[in-house]
JSON list of C-alpha atoms in Angstrom, two decimals:
[
{"chain": "A", "resi": 1, "resn": "UNK", "atom": "CA", "xyz": [-31.19, 19.07, 47.04]},
{"chain": "A", "resi": 2, "resn": "UNK", "atom": "CA", "xyz": [-29.42, 15.43, 46.04]},
{"chain": "A", "resi": 3, "resn": "UNK", "atom": "CA", "xyz": [-26.33, 14.91, 48.15]},
{"chain": "A", "resi": 4, "resn": "UNK", "atom": "CA", "xyz": [-23.95, 11.37, 47.09]},
{"chain": "A", "resi": 5, "resn": "UNK", "atom": "CA", "xyz": [-23.14, 9.96, 50.65]},
{"chain": "A", "resi": 6, "resn": "UNK", "atom": "CA", "xyz": [-20.33, 7.33, 50.48]},
{"chain": "A", "resi": 7, "resn": "UNK", "atom": "CA", "xyz": [-19.15, 5.25, 52.74]},
{"chain": "A", "resi": 8, "resn": "UNK", "atom": "CA", "xyz": [-15.36, 4.44, 53.50]},
{"chain": "A", "resi": 9, "resn": "UNK", "atom": "CA", "xyz": [-13.75, 1.25, 54.78]},
{"chain": "A", "resi": 10, "resn": "UNK", "atom": "CA", "xyz": [-12.64, 1.54, 58.19]},
{"chain": "A", "resi": 11, "resn": "UNK", "atom": "CA", "xyz": [-9.47, 0.07, 59.69]},
{"chain": "A", "resi": 12, "resn": "UNK", "atom": "CA", "xyz": [-8.77, -4.11, 59.27]},
{"chain": "A", "resi": 13, "resn": "UNK", "atom": "CA", "xyz": [-11.41, -5.94, 61.36]},
{"chain": "A", "resi": 14, "resn": "UNK", "atom": "CA", "xyz": [-13.45, -3.08, 62.22]},
{"chain": "A", "resi": 15, "resn": "UNK", "atom": "CA", "xyz": [-16.20, -3.96, 60.36]},
{"chain": "A", "resi": 16, "resn": "UNK", "atom": "CA", "xyz": [-16.40, -5.00, 56.05]},
{"chain": "A", "resi": 17, "resn": "UNK", "atom": "CA", "xyz": [-18.42, -2.85, 53.50]},
{"chain": "A", "resi": 18, "resn": "UNK", "atom": "CA", "xyz": [-20.97, -4.48, 51.54]},
{"chain": "A", "resi": 19, "resn": "UNK", "atom": "CA", "xyz": [-21.15, -4.30, 47.62]},
{"chain": "A", "resi": 20, "resn": "UNK", "atom": "CA", "xyz": [-23.18, -0.85, 47.48]},
{"chain": "A", "resi": 21, "resn": "UNK", "atom": "CA", "xyz": [-21.15, 1.22, 49.67]},
{"chain": "A", "resi": 22, "resn": "UNK", "atom": "CA", "xyz": [-22.32, 4.97, 48.08]},
{"chain": "A", "resi": 23, "resn": "UNK", "atom": "CA", "xyz": [-26.21, 6.24, 47.57]},
{"chain": "A", "resi": 24, "resn": "UNK", "atom": "CA", "xyz": [-27.83, 9.53, 46.71]},
{"chain": "A", "resi": 25, "resn": "UNK", "atom": "CA", "xyz": [-29.74, 11.36, 49.59]},
{"chain": "A", "resi": 26, "resn": "UNK", "atom": "CA", "xyz": [-32.23, 14.24, 48.75]},
{"chain": "A", "resi": 27, "resn": "UNK", "atom": "CA", "xyz": [-33.74, 16.56, 51.46]},
{"chain": "A", "resi": 28, "resn": "UNK", "atom": "CA", "xyz": [-37.14, 17.78, 50.27]},
{"chain": "A", "resi": 29, "resn": "UNK", "atom": "CA", "xyz": [-37.22, 21.82, 49.29]},
{"chain": "A", "resi": 30, "resn": "UNK", "atom": "CA", "xyz": [-39.45, 23.14, 52.09]},
{"chain": "A", "resi": 31, "resn": "UNK", "atom": "CA", "xyz": [-40.93, 26.49, 49.87]},
{"chain": "A", "resi": 32, "resn": "UNK", "atom": "CA", "xyz": [-43.21, 27.43, 52.60]},
{"chain": "A", "resi": 33, "resn": "UNK", "atom": "CA", "xyz": [-41.37, 27.47, 55.90]},
{"chain": "A", "resi": 34, "resn": "UNK", "atom": "CA", "xyz": [-42.94, 30.17, 57.55]},
{"chain": "A", "resi": 35, "resn": "UNK", "atom": "CA", "xyz": [-45.99, 29.05, 56.30]},
{"chain": "A", "resi": 36, "resn": "UNK", "atom": "CA", "xyz": [-49.77, 29.53, 54.19]},
{"chain": "A", "resi": 37, "resn": "UNK", "atom": "CA", "xyz": [-52.31, 31.43, 56.08]},
{"chain": "A", "resi": 38, "resn": "UNK", "atom": "CA", "xyz": [-56.02, 30.19, 54.69]},
{"chain": "A", "resi": 39, "resn": "UNK", "atom": "CA", "xyz": [-59.81, 29.58, 56.69]},
{"chain": "A", "resi": 40, "resn": "UNK", "atom": "CA", "xyz": [-60.62, 25.65, 57.37]},
{"chain": "A", "resi": 41, "resn": "UNK", "atom": "CA", "xyz": [-63.05, 25.30, 55.98]},
{"chain": "A", "resi": 42, "resn": "UNK", "atom": "CA", "xyz": [-63.14, 28.05, 52.97]},
{"chain": "A", "resi": 43, "resn": "UNK", "atom": "CA", "xyz": [-66.81, 28.55, 53.64]},
{"chain": "A", "resi": 44, "resn": "UNK", "atom": "CA", "xyz": [-69.11, 28.46, 56.46]},
{"chain": "A", "resi": 45, "resn": "UNK", "atom": "CA", "xyz": [-72.73, 27.95, 57.17]},
{"chain": "A", "resi": 46, "resn": "UNK", "atom": "CA", "xyz": [-74.62, 29.07, 60.26]},
{"chain": "A", "resi": 47, "resn": "UNK", "atom": "CA", "xyz": [-78.24, 28.51, 61.07]},
{"chain": "A", "resi": 48, "resn": "UNK", "atom": "CA", "xyz": [-80.03, 31.94, 61.80]},
{"chain": "A", "resi": 49, "resn": "UNK", "atom": "CA", "xyz": [-80.70, 32.54, 65.22]},
{"chain": "A", "resi": 50, "resn": "UNK", "atom": "CA", "xyz": [-78.83, 30.07, 66.58]},
{"chain": "A", "resi": 51, "resn": "UNK", "atom": "CA", "xyz": [-75.48, 30.93, 67.01]},
{"chain": "A", "resi": 52, "resn": "UNK", "atom": "CA", "xyz": [-73.84, 33.85, 68.40]},
{"chain": "A", "resi": 53, "resn": "UNK", "atom": "CA", "xyz": [-70.92, 33.93, 66.76]},
{"chain": "A", "resi": 54, "resn": "UNK", "atom": "CA", "xyz": [-68.85, 32.87, 63.85]},
{"chain": "A", "resi": 55, "resn": "UNK", "atom": "CA", "xyz": [-66.08, 30.71, 64.92]},
{"chain": "A", "resi": 56, "resn": "UNK", "atom": "CA", "xyz": [-63.29, 31.04, 61.70]},
{"chain": "A", "resi": 57, "resn": "UNK", "atom": "CA", "xyz": [-60.57, 28.69, 62.17]},
{"chain": "A", "resi": 58, "resn": "UNK", "atom": "CA", "xyz": [-57.44, 30.24, 60.71]},
{"chain": "A", "resi": 59, "resn": "UNK", "atom": "CA", "xyz": [-55.00, 27.70, 59.40]},
{"chain": "A", "resi": 60, "resn": "UNK", "atom": "CA", "xyz": [-51.56, 27.57, 59.24]},
{"chain": "A", "resi": 61, "resn": "UNK", "atom": "CA", "xyz": [-50.36, 25.29, 56.40]},
{"chain": "A", "resi": 62, "resn": "UNK", "atom": "CA", "xyz": [-46.72, 23.88, 55.26]},
{"chain": "A", "resi": 63, "resn": "UNK", "atom": "CA", "xyz": [-44.06, 25.17, 57.40]},
{"chain": "A", "resi": 64, "resn": "UNK", "atom": "CA", "xyz": [-44.86, 26.43, 61.10]},
{"chain": "A", "resi": 65, "resn": "UNK", "atom": "CA", "xyz": [-41.25, 28.35, 61.76]},
{"chain": "A", "resi": 66, "resn": "UNK", "atom": "CA", "xyz": [-41.19, 31.08, 63.02]},
{"chain": "A", "resi": 67, "resn": "UNK", "atom": "CA", "xyz": [-43.81, 34.32, 64.67]},
{"chain": "A", "resi": 68, "resn": "UNK", "atom": "CA", "xyz": [-46.29, 35.10, 61.69]},
{"chain": "A", "resi": 69, "resn": "UNK", "atom": "CA", "xyz": [-48.63, 38.26, 61.27]},
{"chain": "A", "resi": 70, "resn": "UNK", "atom": "CA", "xyz": [-52.13, 38.80, 59.40]},
{"chain": "A", "resi": 71, "resn": "UNK", "atom": "CA", "xyz": [-54.72, 41.11, 59.18]},
{"chain": "A", "resi": 72, "resn": "UNK", "atom": "CA", "xyz": [-58.06, 40.38, 58.79]},
{"chain": "A", "resi": 73, "resn": "UNK", "atom": "CA", "xyz": [-61.43, 42.17, 58.25]},
{"chain": "A", "resi": 74, "resn": "UNK", "atom": "CA", "xyz": [-65.32, 41.24, 57.66]},
{"chain": "A", "resi": 75, "resn": "UNK", "atom": "CA", "xyz": [-67.15, 42.56, 54.40]},
{"chain": "A", "resi": 76, "resn": "UNK", "atom": "CA", "xyz": [-70.36, 43.07, 53.38]},
{"chain": "A", "resi": 77, "resn": "UNK", "atom": "CA", "xyz": [-72.03, 41.20, 51.28]},
{"chain": "A", "resi": 78, "resn": "UNK", "atom": "CA", "xyz": [-75.43, 40.06, 51.26]},
{"chain": "A", "resi": 79, "resn": "UNK", "atom": "CA", "xyz": [-75.44, 40.72, 55.40]},
{"chain": "A", "resi": 80, "resn": "UNK", "atom": "CA", "xyz": [-75.27, 44.49, 56.93]},
{"chain": "A", "resi": 81, "resn": "UNK", "atom": "CA", "xyz": [-72.39, 45.07, 59.78]},
{"chain": "A", "resi": 82, "resn": "UNK", "atom": "CA", "xyz": [-74.14, 46.48, 62.09]},
{"chain": "A", "resi": 83, "resn": "UNK", "atom": "CA", "xyz": [-77.72, 45.10, 61.31]},
{"chain": "A", "resi": 84, "resn": "UNK", "atom": "CA", "xyz": [-76.58, 40.96, 60.65]},
{"chain": "A", "resi": 85, "resn": "UNK", "atom": "CA", "xyz": [-73.11, 41.10, 62.11]},
{"chain": "A", "resi": 86, "resn": "UNK", "atom": "CA", "xyz": [-70.52, 42.85, 64.01]},
{"chain": "A", "resi": 87, "resn": "UNK", "atom": "CA", "xyz": [-67.63, 44.22, 62.16]},
{"chain": "A", "resi": 88, "resn": "UNK", "atom": "CA", "xyz": [-64.74, 42.88, 63.00]},
{"chain": "A", "resi": 89, "resn": "UNK", "atom": "CA", "xyz": [-60.89, 42.81, 62.28]},
{"chain": "A", "resi": 90, "resn": "UNK", "atom": "CA", "xyz": [-57.08, 43.01, 63.56]},
{"chain": "A", "resi": 91, "resn": "UNK", "atom": "CA", "xyz": [-54.53, 41.67, 63.20]},
{"chain": "A", "resi": 92, "resn": "UNK", "atom": "CA", "xyz": [-53.51, 38.45, 64.60]},
{"chain": "A", "resi": 93, "resn": "UNK", "atom": "CA", "xyz": [-50.47, 36.97, 65.81]},
{"chain": "A", "resi": 94, "resn": "UNK", "atom": "CA", "xyz": [-49.68, 32.68, 65.24]},
{"chain": "A", "resi": 95, "resn": "UNK", "atom": "CA", "xyz": [-46.40, 31.99, 66.87]},
{"chain": "A", "resi": 96, "resn": "UNK", "atom": "CA", "xyz": [-43.77, 29.76, 65.94]},
{"chain": "A", "resi": 97, "resn": "UNK", "atom": "CA", "xyz": [-44.72, 25.99, 65.55]},
{"chain": "A", "resi": 98, "resn": "UNK", "atom": "CA", "xyz": [-49.07, 27.33, 65.70]},
{"chain": "A", "resi": 99, "resn": "UNK", "atom": "CA", "xyz": [-50.92, 25.80, 63.07]},
{"chain": "A", "resi": 100, "resn": "UNK", "atom": "CA", "xyz": [-53.87, 27.61, 63.74]},
{"chain": "A", "resi": 101, "resn": "UNK", "atom": "CA", "xyz": [-56.41, 29.91, 65.64]},
{"chain": "A", "resi": 102, "resn": "UNK", "atom": "CA", "xyz": [-59.86, 31.02, 66.21]},
{"chain": "A", "resi": 103, "resn": "UNK", "atom": "CA", "xyz": [-61.25, 34.34, 64.75]},
{"chain": "A", "resi": 104, "resn": "UNK", "atom": "CA", "xyz": [-64.90, 35.64, 66.02]},
{"chain": "A", "resi": 105, "resn": "UNK", "atom": "CA", "xyz": [-67.45, 37.33, 64.38]},
{"chain": "A", "resi": 106, "resn": "UNK", "atom": "CA", "xyz": [-70.83, 37.92, 66.78]},
{"chain": "A", "resi": 107, "resn": "UNK", "atom": "CA", "xyz": [-73.71, 37.87, 64.90]},
{"chain": "A", "resi": 108, "resn": "UNK", "atom": "CA", "xyz": [-76.38, 39.81, 65.34]},
{"chain": "A", "resi": 109, "resn": "UNK", "atom": "CA", "xyz": [-80.17, 37.79, 66.22]},
{"chain": "A", "resi": 110, "resn": "UNK", "atom": "CA", "xyz": [-82.72, 39.21, 63.57]},
{"chain": "A", "resi": 111, "resn": "UNK", "atom": "CA", "xyz": [-85.94, 37.84, 65.14]},
{"chain": "A", "resi": 112, "resn": "UNK", "atom": "CA", "xyz": [-87.72, 38.72, 61.37]},
{"chain": "A", "resi": 113, "resn": "UNK", "atom": "CA", "xyz": [-87.21, 35.65, 58.95]},
{"chain": "A", "resi": 114, "resn": "UNK", "atom": "CA", "xyz": [-85.10, 36.58, 56.07]},
{"chain": "A", "resi": 115, "resn": "UNK", "atom": "CA", "xyz": [-83.50, 35.06, 52.96]},
{"chain": "A", "resi": 116, "resn": "UNK", "atom": "CA", "xyz": [-80.20, 33.54, 53.23]},
{"chain": "A", "resi": 117, "resn": "UNK", "atom": "CA", "xyz": [-77.46, 36.48, 54.13]},
{"chain": "A", "resi": 118, "resn": "UNK", "atom": "CA", "xyz": [-73.45, 36.34, 53.27]},
{"chain": "A", "resi": 119, "resn": "UNK", "atom": "CA", "xyz": [-70.91, 38.03, 54.36]},
{"chain": "A", "resi": 120, "resn": "UNK", "atom": "CA", "xyz": [-66.78, 37.78, 53.88]},
{"chain": "A", "resi": 121, "resn": "UNK", "atom": "CA", "xyz": [-63.87, 37.59, 56.07]},
{"chain": "A", "resi": 122, "resn": "UNK", "atom": "CA", "xyz": [-60.41, 39.23, 53.68]},
{"chain": "A", "resi": 123, "resn": "UNK", "atom": "CA", "xyz": [-56.74, 38.29, 54.63]},
{"chain": "A", "resi": 124, "resn": "UNK", "atom": "CA", "xyz": [-54.33, 41.01, 53.66]},
{"chain": "A", "resi": 125, "resn": "UNK", "atom": "CA", "xyz": [-50.54, 41.64, 55.09]},
{"chain": "A", "resi": 126, "resn": "UNK", "atom": "CA", "xyz": [-49.09, 38.34, 55.59]},
{"chain": "A", "resi": 127, "resn": "UNK", "atom": "CA", "xyz": [-46.30, 38.78, 57.79]},
{"chain": "A", "resi": 128, "resn": "UNK", "atom": "CA", "xyz": [-43.18, 37.17, 58.76]},
{"chain": "A", "resi": 129, "resn": "UNK", "atom": "CA", "xyz": [-42.35, 35.18, 55.62]},
{"chain": "A", "resi": 130, "resn": "UNK", "atom": "CA", "xyz": [-45.88, 33.35, 55.58]},
{"chain": "A", "resi": 131, "resn": "UNK", "atom": "CA", "xyz": [-47.81, 33.83, 51.98]},
{"chain": "A", "resi": 132, "resn": "UNK", "atom": "CA", "xyz": [-51.93, 33.55, 51.81]}
]
């Protein structure tokens, strides 16, 4: 939004206005006051057998007004829940002003060498005004 700001002449002797007595004041829109939720980074690479937990950062960009929530769940790719990782998920809540949250997915150590495996983590049902 834009507003016209005009300065008025004060009574004698208090102040003198210069040649520019008005200006345009622009207030930028904040289209996402509750924020946009996503992972940062959007993909992770973990060394097999060296890490017991995948720590995933859920990031809130844009605004951070109000309490928001989102559901999340793991999803098999080439990795299988129960064999390569523990199926995880639920609903997480970010407080007003909170910009990030750590989600954890336990990994199952497989002593047998195997090709690279992948699984996904899906966000859904943002609430409180946030979006994905």
